[in-house]
PDB file of C-alpha atoms in Angstrom:
ATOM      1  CA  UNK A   1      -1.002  -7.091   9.650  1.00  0.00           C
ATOM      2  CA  UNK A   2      -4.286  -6.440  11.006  1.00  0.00           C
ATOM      3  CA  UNK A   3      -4.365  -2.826  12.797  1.00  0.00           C
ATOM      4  CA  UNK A   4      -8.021  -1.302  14.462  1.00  0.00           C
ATOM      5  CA  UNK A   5      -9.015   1.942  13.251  1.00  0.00           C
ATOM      6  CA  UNK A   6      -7.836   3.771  16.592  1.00  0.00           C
ATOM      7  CA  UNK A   7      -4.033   2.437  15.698  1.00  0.00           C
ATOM      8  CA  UNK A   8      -4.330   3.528  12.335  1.00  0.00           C
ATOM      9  CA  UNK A   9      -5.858   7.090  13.187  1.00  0.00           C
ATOM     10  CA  UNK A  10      -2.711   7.216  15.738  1.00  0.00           C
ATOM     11  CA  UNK A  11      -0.302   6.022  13.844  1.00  0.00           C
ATOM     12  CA  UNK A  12      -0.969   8.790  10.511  1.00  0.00           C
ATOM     13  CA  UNK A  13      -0.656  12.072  13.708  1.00  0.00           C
ATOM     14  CA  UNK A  14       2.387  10.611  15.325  1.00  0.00           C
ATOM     15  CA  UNK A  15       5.389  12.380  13.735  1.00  0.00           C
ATOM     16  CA  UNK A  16       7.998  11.114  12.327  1.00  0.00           C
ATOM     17  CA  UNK A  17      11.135  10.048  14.806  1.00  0.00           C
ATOM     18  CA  UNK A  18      13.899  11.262  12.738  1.00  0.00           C
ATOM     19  CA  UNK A  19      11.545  14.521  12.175  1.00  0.00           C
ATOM     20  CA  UNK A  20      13.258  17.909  13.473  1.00  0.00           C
ATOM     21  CA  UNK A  21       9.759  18.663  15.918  1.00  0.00           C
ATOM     22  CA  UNK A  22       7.587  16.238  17.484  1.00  0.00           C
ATOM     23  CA  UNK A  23       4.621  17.226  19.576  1.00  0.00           C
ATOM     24  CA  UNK A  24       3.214  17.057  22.592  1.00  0.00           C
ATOM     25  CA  UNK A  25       0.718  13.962  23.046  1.00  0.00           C
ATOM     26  CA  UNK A  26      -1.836  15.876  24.165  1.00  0.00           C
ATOM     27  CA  UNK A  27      -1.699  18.179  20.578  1.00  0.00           C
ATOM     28  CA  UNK A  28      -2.318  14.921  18.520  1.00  0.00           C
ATOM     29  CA  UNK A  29      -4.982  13.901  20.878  1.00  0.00           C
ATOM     30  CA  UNK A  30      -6.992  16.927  20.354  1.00  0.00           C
ATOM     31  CA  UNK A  31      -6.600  16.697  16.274  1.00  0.00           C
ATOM     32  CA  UNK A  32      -8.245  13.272  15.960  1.00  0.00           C
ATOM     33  CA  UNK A  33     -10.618  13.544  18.655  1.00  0.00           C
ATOM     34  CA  UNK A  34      -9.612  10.603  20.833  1.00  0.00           C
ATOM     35  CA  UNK A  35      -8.883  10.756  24.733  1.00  0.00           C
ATOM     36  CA  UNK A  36      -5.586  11.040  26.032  1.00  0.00           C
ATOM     37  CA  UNK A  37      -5.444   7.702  28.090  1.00  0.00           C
ATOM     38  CA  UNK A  38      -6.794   5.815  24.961  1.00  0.00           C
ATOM     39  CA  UNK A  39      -4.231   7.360  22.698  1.00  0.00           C
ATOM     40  CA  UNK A  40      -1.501   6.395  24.849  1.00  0.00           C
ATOM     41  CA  UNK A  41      -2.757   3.304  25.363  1.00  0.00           C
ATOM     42  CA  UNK A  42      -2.742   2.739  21.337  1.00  0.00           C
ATOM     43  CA  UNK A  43       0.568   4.487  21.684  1.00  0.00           C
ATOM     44  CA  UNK A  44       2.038   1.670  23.430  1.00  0.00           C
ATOM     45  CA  UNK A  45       0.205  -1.054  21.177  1.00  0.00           C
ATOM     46  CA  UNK A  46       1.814   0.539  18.286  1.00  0.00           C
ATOM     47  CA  UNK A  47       5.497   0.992  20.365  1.00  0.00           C
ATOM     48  CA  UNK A  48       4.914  -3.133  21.120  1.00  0.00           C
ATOM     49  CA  UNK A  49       4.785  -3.970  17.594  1.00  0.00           C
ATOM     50  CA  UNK A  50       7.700  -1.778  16.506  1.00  0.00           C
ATOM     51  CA  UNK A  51       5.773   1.200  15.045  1.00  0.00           C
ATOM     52  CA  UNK A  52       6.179   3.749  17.449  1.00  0.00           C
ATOM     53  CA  UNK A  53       8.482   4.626  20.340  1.00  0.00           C
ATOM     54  CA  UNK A  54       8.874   7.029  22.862  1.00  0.00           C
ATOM     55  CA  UNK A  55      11.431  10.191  22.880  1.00  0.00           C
ATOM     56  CA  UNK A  56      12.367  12.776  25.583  1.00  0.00           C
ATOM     57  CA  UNK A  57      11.122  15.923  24.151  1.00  0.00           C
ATOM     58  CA  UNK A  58      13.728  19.290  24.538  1.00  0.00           C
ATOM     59  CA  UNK A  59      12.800  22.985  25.696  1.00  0.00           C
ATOM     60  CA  UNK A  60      14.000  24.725  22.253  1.00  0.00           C
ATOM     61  CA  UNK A  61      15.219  27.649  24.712  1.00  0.00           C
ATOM     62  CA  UNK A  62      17.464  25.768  27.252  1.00  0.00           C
ATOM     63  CA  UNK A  63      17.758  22.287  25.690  1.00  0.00           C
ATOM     64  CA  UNK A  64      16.226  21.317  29.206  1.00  0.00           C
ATOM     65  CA  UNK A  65      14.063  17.807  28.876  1.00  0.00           C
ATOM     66  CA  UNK A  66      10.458  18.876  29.092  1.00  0.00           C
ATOM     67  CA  UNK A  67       8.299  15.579  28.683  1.00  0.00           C
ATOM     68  CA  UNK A  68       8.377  12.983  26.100  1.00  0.00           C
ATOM     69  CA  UNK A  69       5.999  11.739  23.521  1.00  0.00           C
ATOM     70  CA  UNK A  70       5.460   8.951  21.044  1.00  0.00           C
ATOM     71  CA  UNK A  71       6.944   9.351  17.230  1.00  0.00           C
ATOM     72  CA  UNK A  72       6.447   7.152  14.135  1.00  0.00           C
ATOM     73  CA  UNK A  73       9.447   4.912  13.714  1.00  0.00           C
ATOM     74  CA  UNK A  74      10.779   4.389  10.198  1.00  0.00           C
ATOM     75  CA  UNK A  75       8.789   0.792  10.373  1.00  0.00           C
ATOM     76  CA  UNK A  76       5.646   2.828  11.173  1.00  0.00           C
ATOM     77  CA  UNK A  77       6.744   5.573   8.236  1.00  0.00           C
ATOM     78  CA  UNK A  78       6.313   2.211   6.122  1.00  0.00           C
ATOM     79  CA  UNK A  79       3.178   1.438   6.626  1.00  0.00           C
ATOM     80  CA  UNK A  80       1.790   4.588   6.635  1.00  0.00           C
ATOM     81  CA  UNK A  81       3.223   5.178   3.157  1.00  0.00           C
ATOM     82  CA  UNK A  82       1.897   1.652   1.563  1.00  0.00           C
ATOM     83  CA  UNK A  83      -0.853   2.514   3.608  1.00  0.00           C
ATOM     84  CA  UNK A  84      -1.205   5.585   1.072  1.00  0.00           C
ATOM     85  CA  UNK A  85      -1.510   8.276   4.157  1.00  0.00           C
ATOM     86  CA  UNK A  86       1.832  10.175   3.563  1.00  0.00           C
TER      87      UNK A  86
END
């Protein structure tokens, strides 16, 4: 499987889906230095081919949703550990 270095960069900050905290989009995008349309737009690249997909995200206070963002799916986990990026 032949990934670009922008899915790859994405792929090692999304968190894990099964993880107890996933952050905001806009958190990752800051730590690898990419824009927030073009990391969504890899975001959905990566969701297309089964490595990511998108969750409702919770207020901890109220349980209220607050937004959603993109999390590593156990196919994505995977790669990123044959990758050798765990």
């Amino acid at each position: 499987c032949l990934m670009t270095d922008d899915q790859i960069a994405v792929l090692k900050v999304l968190d894990a889906v099964d993880g107890e905290f996933i952050e905001h989009s806009c958190i990752k995008c800051e730590r690898i230095g990419m824009e927030k349309g073009r990391f969504l737009a890899v975001c959905r690249e990566l969701r297309n081919m089964g490595y990511a997909e998108l969750l409702p995200l919770f207020d901890l206070g109220d349980g209220a949703v607050c937004g959603s963002a993109y999390a590593r799916t156990g196919k994505g986990d995977a790669l990123v550990f044959l990758a050798g990026a765990a």
